[in-house]
Amino acid sequence: MKIHEYQAKEILKKYSVPVQDGIPVKNMAEFDKALAELQARGINQFVVKSQIHAGGRGKGKIYDVRNRENLLLEGGVKFTTLPEKATEYAEKILGNILVTHQTGPEGKIVKTIFLAEGLDYKKELYLGILLDRSVSKNVIMVSTEGGVEIEKVAEETPEKIIKEWIDPSVGLQNYQARKLAFALGLQGEAFKSFIPFIKNLYRAYEETDASLLEINPLIITNDDRVVALDAKMNFDDNALFRHPEIYAYRDLDEEDPLEIEASKYNLNYIKLDGNVGCMVNGAGLAMATMDIIKLAGGEPANFLDVGGGANKETVANGFKIILSDPNVRAILINIFGGIVRCDRVAQGVIDAAKEMAVKVPIVVRLEGTNAKEAADLLAASDLHFEVAKSLKEAAEKVTSVLRN
């Protein structure tokens, strides 16, 4: 699960991590109150930050929601020392469309902005924490190239990314915190401030079951304070039951409607850009199915794992989700019968296809327990399924159907 920058900063504050002060705003009435509140705190520099679940906000473009051709503003993050200018930026950003390199050309409507204090600083740095699955350890990555996408740094100057792996049995040690501070070239008060900063940040990452915590940029202010100027946090969905206060941050407006619908039925679904709907049991088999569709010349429209207990109900819900995508022109069902019997899945496919009056071609490949009985059921039905014996044959049949 992803959350917004202002929400991540609310969490980090609880762990004594210094962050940029600010107030989230959803309409202009709230903006006027927030502006007055920040001025009352002695703040006289302002940053108006768009809040969407995508990177590159500062380099994005704001378009009029009523006329997509009308460019209102260059950049979704704007700095000013003038209150009236901050108001002007907010009016142009709120309720309009922000397009960045991560949103795609359709962009996202900005429904919340973060009115934050403008800080003077002398250095921008990068800091990220995530799980390195190859060694089963969390890794802290730092770089002197703050304010730049880490992917670009990794591609162009990988030597500028310094990594420190954390042994889960002992946690982050003081010598590792110092090592990271030296790697960033910190000295004096900035060096001293960084040690508690990174230790508190790592504690926040671990205790919230985060899967990613990224500070970009991490700044060194003119008076040598270490402050998180931006913050991005993602969380392990499987651990959210332990954190209802974090789950409450979920913003459904930022998620794909089909993915939200699939989650209601405990289906693992991710929408893609192709035209072949995929229904598979098991994440690994689903990935392999998408790969072989691509090799056969097709384009998968989705990742859909219906789980190990596929039955009529899960198949029907799978059809419902897949067919909600207008780009789907054919469906490939690929089930391996281990826990579940293939004949039961086949009957579920037949019943669901009849009830939902599925109009697009369906290619079915069932292998494993009672696969022969399943094939007989499909052949005896009055529905026109294309039945395949191998995954390669299934992919070739579904792409052939698309070409006809």
Coordinates of C-alpha atoms in Angstrom, one line a residue:
M1 CA 0.0 0.0 0.0
K2 CA 1.2 3.5 -0.9
I3 CA 0.5 6.7 1.1
H4 CA 1.0 10.4 0.4
E5 CA 4.0 12.5 1.3
Y6 CA 2.2 14.4 4.1
Q7 CA 1.0 11.1 5.6
A8 CA 4.5 9.7 5.6
K9 CA 5.7 12.8 7.4
E10 CA 3.0 12.4 10.0
I11 CA 4.4 8.9 10.7
L12 CA 8.0 10.0 10.7
K13 CA 7.2 12.8 13.2
K14 CA 6.0 10.1 15.7
Y15 CA 9.5 8.6 15.5
S16 CA 11.3 12.0 16.1
V17 CA 12.5 12.2 12.5
P18 CA 12.9 15.9 11.5
V19 CA 10.6 16.7 8.6
Q20 CA 9.4 19.8 6.7
D21 CA 6.6 21.4 8.5
G22 CA 3.3 21.7 6.7
I23 CA -0.5 21.2 6.5
P24 CA -2.5 19.1 4.1
V25 CA -5.2 20.9 2.2
K26 CA -8.2 19.6 0.1
N27 CA -10.0 22.9 -0.8
M28 CA -9.3 26.6 -1.0
A29 CA -11.2 27.3 2.3
E30 CA -8.8 25.0 4.0
F31 CA -5.9 26.5 2.2
D32 CA -6.6 30.0 3.5
K33 CA -6.7 28.6 7.1
A34 CA -3.5 26.6 6.6
L35 CA -1.7 29.7 5.2
A36 CA -2.7 31.8 8.2
E37 CA -1.6 29.0 10.5
L38 CA 1.9 28.7 9.0
Q39 CA 2.3 32.5 9.1
A40 CA 1.3 32.4 12.7
R41 CA 4.2 29.9 13.3
G42 CA 6.6 32.5 11.8
I43 CA 6.9 30.8 8.4
N44 CA 7.4 33.2 5.5
Q45 CA 8.5 30.9 2.7
F46 CA 6.0 28.5 1.2
V47 CA 6.0 25.3 -0.9
V48 CA 2.8 24.2 -2.6
K49 CA 3.1 20.4 -3.2
S50 CA 0.8 18.3 -5.2
Q51 CA -0.1 15.0 -3.5
I52 CA -0.4 12.0 -5.8
H53 CA 1.0 8.5 -5.8
A54 CA 3.6 9.1 -8.4
G55 CA 7.1 10.5 -8.6
G56 CA 8.4 13.4 -10.7
R57 CA 5.9 15.9 -9.3
G58 CA 8.2 18.8 -9.4
K59 CA 9.0 18.3 -13.1
G60 CA 5.4 17.5 -14.1
K61 CA 2.8 19.7 -15.7
I62 CA -0.6 20.9 -14.5
Y63 CA -3.5 20.7 -17.0
D64 CA -7.0 22.1 -16.7
V65 CA -9.4 19.2 -15.8
R66 CA -12.1 20.8 -18.0
N67 CA -9.8 21.2 -21.0
R68 CA -6.9 18.8 -21.2
E69 CA -5.2 20.9 -23.8
N70 CA -4.9 23.9 -21.5
L71 CA -1.6 23.9 -19.6
L72 CA -2.0 25.8 -16.4
L73 CA 1.4 25.4 -14.7
E74 CA 4.9 24.0 -15.2
G75 CA 5.7 21.8 -12.2
G76 CA 3.4 20.3 -9.5
V77 CA 5.7 21.6 -6.7
K78 CA 6.0 25.4 -6.4
F79 CA 8.1 27.6 -4.1
T80 CA 7.3 31.2 -3.2
T81 CA 7.9 33.8 -0.6
L82 CA 4.6 35.6 -1.4
P83 CA 1.4 34.4 0.2
E84 CA -0.7 35.6 -2.7
K85 CA 1.5 33.6 -5.1
A86 CA 1.1 30.5 -3.0
T87 CA -2.7 31.1 -3.2
E88 CA -2.4 31.4 -7.0
Y89 CA -0.5 28.1 -7.3
A90 CA -3.0 26.3 -5.1
E91 CA -5.9 27.5 -7.2
K92 CA -4.2 26.2 -10.3
I93 CA -3.2 22.8 -8.8
L94 CA -6.1 21.7 -6.7
G95 CA -8.7 19.8 -8.7
N96 CA -6.7 19.8 -11.9
I97 CA -4.5 17.1 -13.6
L98 CA -0.9 16.5 -12.9
V99 CA 1.1 14.6 -15.6
T100 CA 4.5 13.2 -14.7
H101 CA 6.8 10.6 -16.3
Q102 CA 5.3 8.1 -13.8
T103 CA 1.6 8.8 -14.3
G104 CA 1.6 8.4 -18.1
P105 CA -0.1 10.9 -20.4
E106 CA -3.5 10.5 -18.7
G107 CA -2.1 12.0 -15.4
K108 CA -3.9 12.1 -12.1
I109 CA -6.3 14.6 -10.6
V110 CA -4.7 16.4 -7.6
K111 CA -7.3 16.2 -4.8
T112 CA -4.9 17.2 -2.0
I113 CA -2.0 19.6 -1.7
F114 CA 0.6 19.9 1.1
L115 CA 1.3 23.5 2.0
A116 CA 4.7 23.4 3.6
E117 CA 7.4 25.6 4.9
G118 CA 10.2 26.7 2.5
L119 CA 13.6 25.8 3.9
D120 CA 17.0 27.2 2.9
Y121 CA 19.6 24.5 2.5
K122 CA 23.1 24.0 1.2
K123 CA 23.0 20.3 0.2
E124 CA 20.6 17.7 -1.2
L125 CA 21.2 14.0 -0.5
Y126 CA 19.4 10.8 -1.1
L127 CA 18.4 8.1 1.4
G128 CA 16.4 4.9 0.9
I129 CA 15.6 1.8 2.9
L130 CA 14.1 -1.4 1.4
L131 CA 14.5 -5.2 1.6
D132 CA 17.2 -6.8 -0.4
R133 CA 15.6 -10.2 -1.1
S134 CA 18.8 -11.7 -2.5
V135 CA 20.4 -11.6 0.9
S136 CA 17.3 -11.5 3.1
K137 CA 18.4 -8.3 4.7
N138 CA 17.2 -4.7 4.7
V139 CA 19.6 -2.4 2.9
I140 CA 20.1 1.4 3.4
M141 CA 21.2 3.2 0.3
V142 CA 22.6 6.8 0.4
S143 CA 23.9 9.1 -2.3
T144 CA 25.2 12.6 -2.6
E145 CA 23.0 12.9 -5.7
G146 CA 19.9 14.0 -3.9
G147 CA 16.9 15.4 -5.8
V148 CA 17.5 13.1 -8.7
E149 CA 15.6 9.9 -9.5
I150 CA 17.7 7.1 -8.0
E151 CA 17.1 5.0 -11.2
K152 CA 18.9 7.7 -13.2
V153 CA 21.8 7.8 -10.7
A154 CA 22.1 4.0 -10.8
E155 CA 22.2 4.0 -14.6
E156 CA 24.6 6.9 -15.1
T157 CA 26.8 7.0 -11.9
P158 CA 26.3 3.8 -9.9
E159 CA 29.5 4.4 -8.0
K160 CA 27.7 7.3 -6.2
I161 CA 25.2 4.9 -4.5
I162 CA 26.5 3.6 -1.2
K163 CA 24.8 0.6 0.4
E164 CA 24.8 -0.8 3.9
W165 CA 23.1 -4.1 4.7
I166 CA 21.6 -4.5 8.1
D167 CA 21.7 -7.8 10.0
P168 CA 18.1 -8.4 11.2
S169 CA 19.4 -10.2 14.4
V170 CA 21.1 -7.0 15.7
G171 CA 19.6 -4.1 13.8
L172 CA 21.3 -0.9 12.6
Q173 CA 24.5 -0.4 14.5
N174 CA 26.2 3.0 15.4
Y175 CA 29.3 2.2 13.3
Q176 CA 27.0 1.7 10.3
A177 CA 25.3 5.0 10.9
R178 CA 28.7 6.7 11.1
K179 CA 29.8 4.9 8.0
L180 CA 26.8 6.2 6.0
A181 CA 27.4 9.8 7.4
F182 CA 31.0 9.6 6.2
A183 CA 29.9 8.3 2.8
L184 CA 27.7 11.4 2.4
G185 CA 30.6 13.7 3.3
L186 CA 28.9 15.0 6.5
Q187 CA 30.9 16.9 9.1
G188 CA 30.4 18.8 12.4
E189 CA 26.8 19.4 13.5
A190 CA 25.4 17.8 10.3
F191 CA 27.3 14.6 11.1
K192 CA 26.1 14.6 14.7
S193 CA 22.5 15.2 13.6
F194 CA 22.6 12.4 11.0
I195 CA 23.2 9.6 13.5
P196 CA 19.9 9.9 15.5
F197 CA 18.2 10.8 12.2
I198 CA 19.1 7.5 10.5
K199 CA 18.5 5.4 13.6
N200 CA 15.0 6.8 14.1
L201 CA 14.3 6.5 10.4
Y202 CA 15.3 2.9 10.4
R203 CA 13.2 2.2 13.5
A204 CA 10.2 3.8 11.7
Y205 CA 10.8 1.6 8.7
E206 CA 10.9 -1.6 10.8
E207 CA 8.1 -1.0 13.2
T208 CA 5.6 0.1 10.6
D209 CA 6.3 -3.0 8.4
A210 CA 7.3 -0.7 5.5
S211 CA 8.5 -2.2 2.3
L212 CA 10.1 1.1 1.1
L213 CA 11.1 4.3 2.9
E214 CA 12.7 6.9 0.6
I215 CA 13.8 10.4 1.5
N216 CA 14.6 12.3 -1.7
P217 CA 15.9 14.9 -1.1
L218 CA 17.3 14.7 2.4
I219 CA 18.6 18.1 3.0
I220 CA 21.3 19.8 5.1
T221 CA 20.0 23.2 6.1
N222 CA 22.1 26.3 6.3
D223 CA 22.3 25.8 10.0
D224 CA 23.4 22.2 9.6
R225 CA 20.1 20.4 10.5
V226 CA 19.3 17.2 8.8
V227 CA 15.7 17.3 7.5
A228 CA 13.5 15.1 5.3
L229 CA 12.3 17.5 2.7
D230 CA 10.3 14.7 0.9
A231 CA 9.1 11.3 2.1
K232 CA 7.8 8.2 0.4
M233 CA 6.6 5.1 2.2
N234 CA 5.1 1.9 0.9
F235 CA 3.8 -0.9 3.2
D236 CA 3.6 -4.7 3.1
D237 CA -0.1 -5.4 2.5
N238 CA 0.2 -8.7 4.4
A239 CA 1.2 -6.8 7.6
L240 CA -1.5 -4.0 7.5
F241 CA -3.7 -6.0 9.9
R242 CA -1.2 -5.0 12.6
H243 CA -1.4 -1.3 11.7
P244 CA -5.0 -0.1 11.4
E245 CA -3.9 3.5 11.8
I246 CA -1.7 3.2 8.7
Y247 CA -4.4 1.3 6.7
A248 CA -6.7 4.3 7.5
Y249 CA -4.3 6.3 5.2
R250 CA -5.4 4.3 2.1
D251 CA -6.5 6.6 -0.7
L252 CA -8.8 4.7 -3.0
D253 CA -8.8 7.7 -5.4
E254 CA -5.2 6.9 -6.2
E255 CA -5.8 3.2 -7.0
D256 CA -7.1 1.5 -10.1
P257 CA -10.8 0.9 -9.7
L258 CA -10.5 -2.7 -11.1
E259 CA -7.7 -3.5 -8.6
I260 CA -10.0 -2.2 -5.8
E261 CA -12.8 -4.3 -7.0
A262 CA -10.6 -7.4 -7.2
S263 CA -9.4 -6.9 -3.6
K264 CA -13.0 -7.3 -2.4
Y265 CA -13.0 -10.9 -3.7
N266 CA -9.4 -11.6 -2.5
L267 CA -8.2 -11.8 -6.1
N268 CA -4.6 -10.6 -6.8
Y269 CA -5.1 -8.4 -9.9
I270 CA -3.0 -5.8 -11.6
K271 CA -4.2 -4.1 -14.8
L272 CA -1.9 -3.9 -17.8
D273 CA -2.1 -2.4 -21.2
G274 CA -2.7 -5.5 -23.4
N275 CA -5.8 -7.2 -24.8
V276 CA -5.5 -10.8 -23.6
G277 CA -7.2 -11.3 -20.2
C278 CA -5.4 -13.9 -18.0
M279 CA -6.9 -16.0 -15.3
V280 CA -4.4 -18.2 -13.5
N281 CA -3.9 -19.9 -10.1
G282 CA -0.6 -19.1 -8.6
A283 CA 1.6 -16.0 -8.9
G284 CA 4.5 -17.8 -10.5
L285 CA 2.3 -19.5 -13.1
A286 CA 0.6 -16.2 -13.8
M287 CA 4.0 -14.6 -14.5
A288 CA 5.0 -17.5 -16.8
T289 CA 1.6 -17.2 -18.6
M290 CA 2.1 -13.5 -19.3
D291 CA 5.6 -14.2 -20.5
I292 CA 4.6 -16.9 -23.0
I293 CA 1.7 -14.7 -24.3
K294 CA 4.3 -12.1 -25.1
L295 CA 6.5 -14.7 -26.7
A296 CA 3.6 -15.7 -28.9
G297 CA 3.1 -12.2 -30.1
G298 CA 0.3 -11.2 -27.8
E299 CA -0.1 -8.6 -25.0
P300 CA -1.4 -9.6 -21.5
A301 CA -4.2 -7.2 -20.3
N302 CA -3.7 -8.1 -16.6
F303 CA -2.1 -10.2 -13.9
L304 CA -4.8 -12.2 -12.2
D305 CA -4.0 -14.9 -9.6
V306 CA -7.2 -16.5 -8.4
G307 CA -5.4 -18.5 -5.7
G308 CA -5.1 -22.2 -5.0
G309 CA -8.8 -22.9 -4.4
A310 CA -10.3 -21.8 -7.8
N311 CA -14.0 -22.6 -8.1
K312 CA -17.2 -21.3 -9.8
E313 CA -17.4 -18.3 -7.5
T314 CA -13.7 -17.2 -8.0
V315 CA -13.9 -17.9 -11.7
A316 CA -17.1 -15.8 -12.0
N317 CA -15.5 -12.9 -10.1
G318 CA -12.4 -13.3 -12.2
F319 CA -14.5 -13.0 -15.4
K320 CA -16.2 -9.9 -13.9
I321 CA -13.0 -8.1 -13.3
I322 CA -11.3 -9.1 -16.6
L323 CA -14.4 -8.1 -18.7
S324 CA -14.6 -4.8 -17.0
D325 CA -11.5 -3.8 -19.0
P326 CA -12.8 -2.7 -22.4
N327 CA -9.5 -3.6 -24.0
V328 CA -9.9 -7.3 -23.4
R329 CA -10.6 -9.2 -26.7
A330 CA -9.8 -12.7 -25.6
I331 CA -9.3 -14.7 -22.3
L332 CA -6.7 -17.3 -21.5
I333 CA -7.5 -19.5 -18.4
N334 CA -4.5 -21.5 -17.2
I335 CA -5.1 -23.7 -14.2
F336 CA -2.8 -26.3 -12.6
G337 CA -4.8 -28.7 -10.6
G338 CA -2.9 -29.5 -7.5
I339 CA -5.0 -28.6 -4.5
V340 CA -8.0 -28.0 -6.7
R341 CA -9.4 -30.6 -9.1
C342 CA -9.4 -29.6 -12.8
D343 CA -12.9 -30.9 -13.4
R344 CA -14.3 -28.7 -10.7
V345 CA -12.6 -25.7 -12.2
A346 CA -13.9 -26.7 -15.7
Q347 CA -17.4 -26.9 -14.4
G348 CA -17.0 -23.5 -12.7
V349 CA -15.7 -22.0 -16.0
I350 CA -18.7 -23.4 -17.9
D351 CA -21.3 -22.2 -15.3
A352 CA -19.7 -18.8 -15.0
A353 CA -19.4 -18.3 -18.7
K354 CA -23.1 -19.2 -19.2
E355 CA -24.3 -16.9 -16.4
M356 CA -22.2 -13.9 -17.5
A357 CA -22.8 -14.5 -21.2
V358 CA -19.2 -14.0 -22.0
K359 CA -18.9 -12.8 -25.6
V360 CA -15.1 -12.9 -26.1
P361 CA -13.2 -16.1 -27.1
I362 CA -11.9 -18.2 -24.3
V363 CA -8.9 -20.5 -24.4
V364 CA -8.6 -23.0 -21.6
R365 CA -5.6 -25.0 -20.5
L366 CA -6.1 -27.3 -17.4
E367 CA -3.4 -29.6 -16.2
G368 CA -3.0 -31.8 -13.2
T369 CA -5.6 -33.6 -11.1
N370 CA -8.5 -34.8 -13.2
A371 CA -7.3 -32.9 -16.3
K372 CA -8.9 -35.5 -18.7
E373 CA -12.3 -35.3 -17.0
A374 CA -12.0 -31.5 -17.2
A375 CA -11.3 -31.7 -21.0
D376 CA -14.3 -33.9 -21.5
L377 CA -16.6 -31.5 -19.6
L378 CA -15.4 -28.6 -21.7
A379 CA -15.8 -30.6 -24.9
A380 CA -19.4 -31.7 -23.9
S381 CA -20.5 -28.1 -23.1
D382 CA -22.5 -26.1 -25.6
L383 CA -19.9 -23.3 -25.3
H384 CA -17.2 -22.8 -27.8
F385 CA -14.0 -23.1 -25.8
E386 CA -10.6 -23.4 -27.3
V387 CA -8.9 -26.2 -25.3
A388 CA -5.1 -26.4 -25.2
K389 CA -2.9 -29.2 -23.7
S390 CA 0.2 -27.2 -23.2
L391 CA 0.9 -23.6 -22.1
K392 CA 2.7 -23.0 -25.4
E393 CA -0.3 -24.2 -27.4
A394 CA -2.7 -22.1 -25.2
A395 CA -0.7 -18.9 -25.9
E396 CA -0.5 -19.6 -29.6
K397 CA -4.3 -20.3 -29.8
V398 CA -5.2 -17.1 -27.9
T399 CA -3.0 -14.9 -30.1
S400 CA -4.3 -16.7 -33.2
V401 CA -7.9 -15.9 -32.1
L402 CA -6.9 -12.2 -31.9
R403 CA -5.6 -12.2 -35.4
N404 CA -8.7 -13.7 -36.9

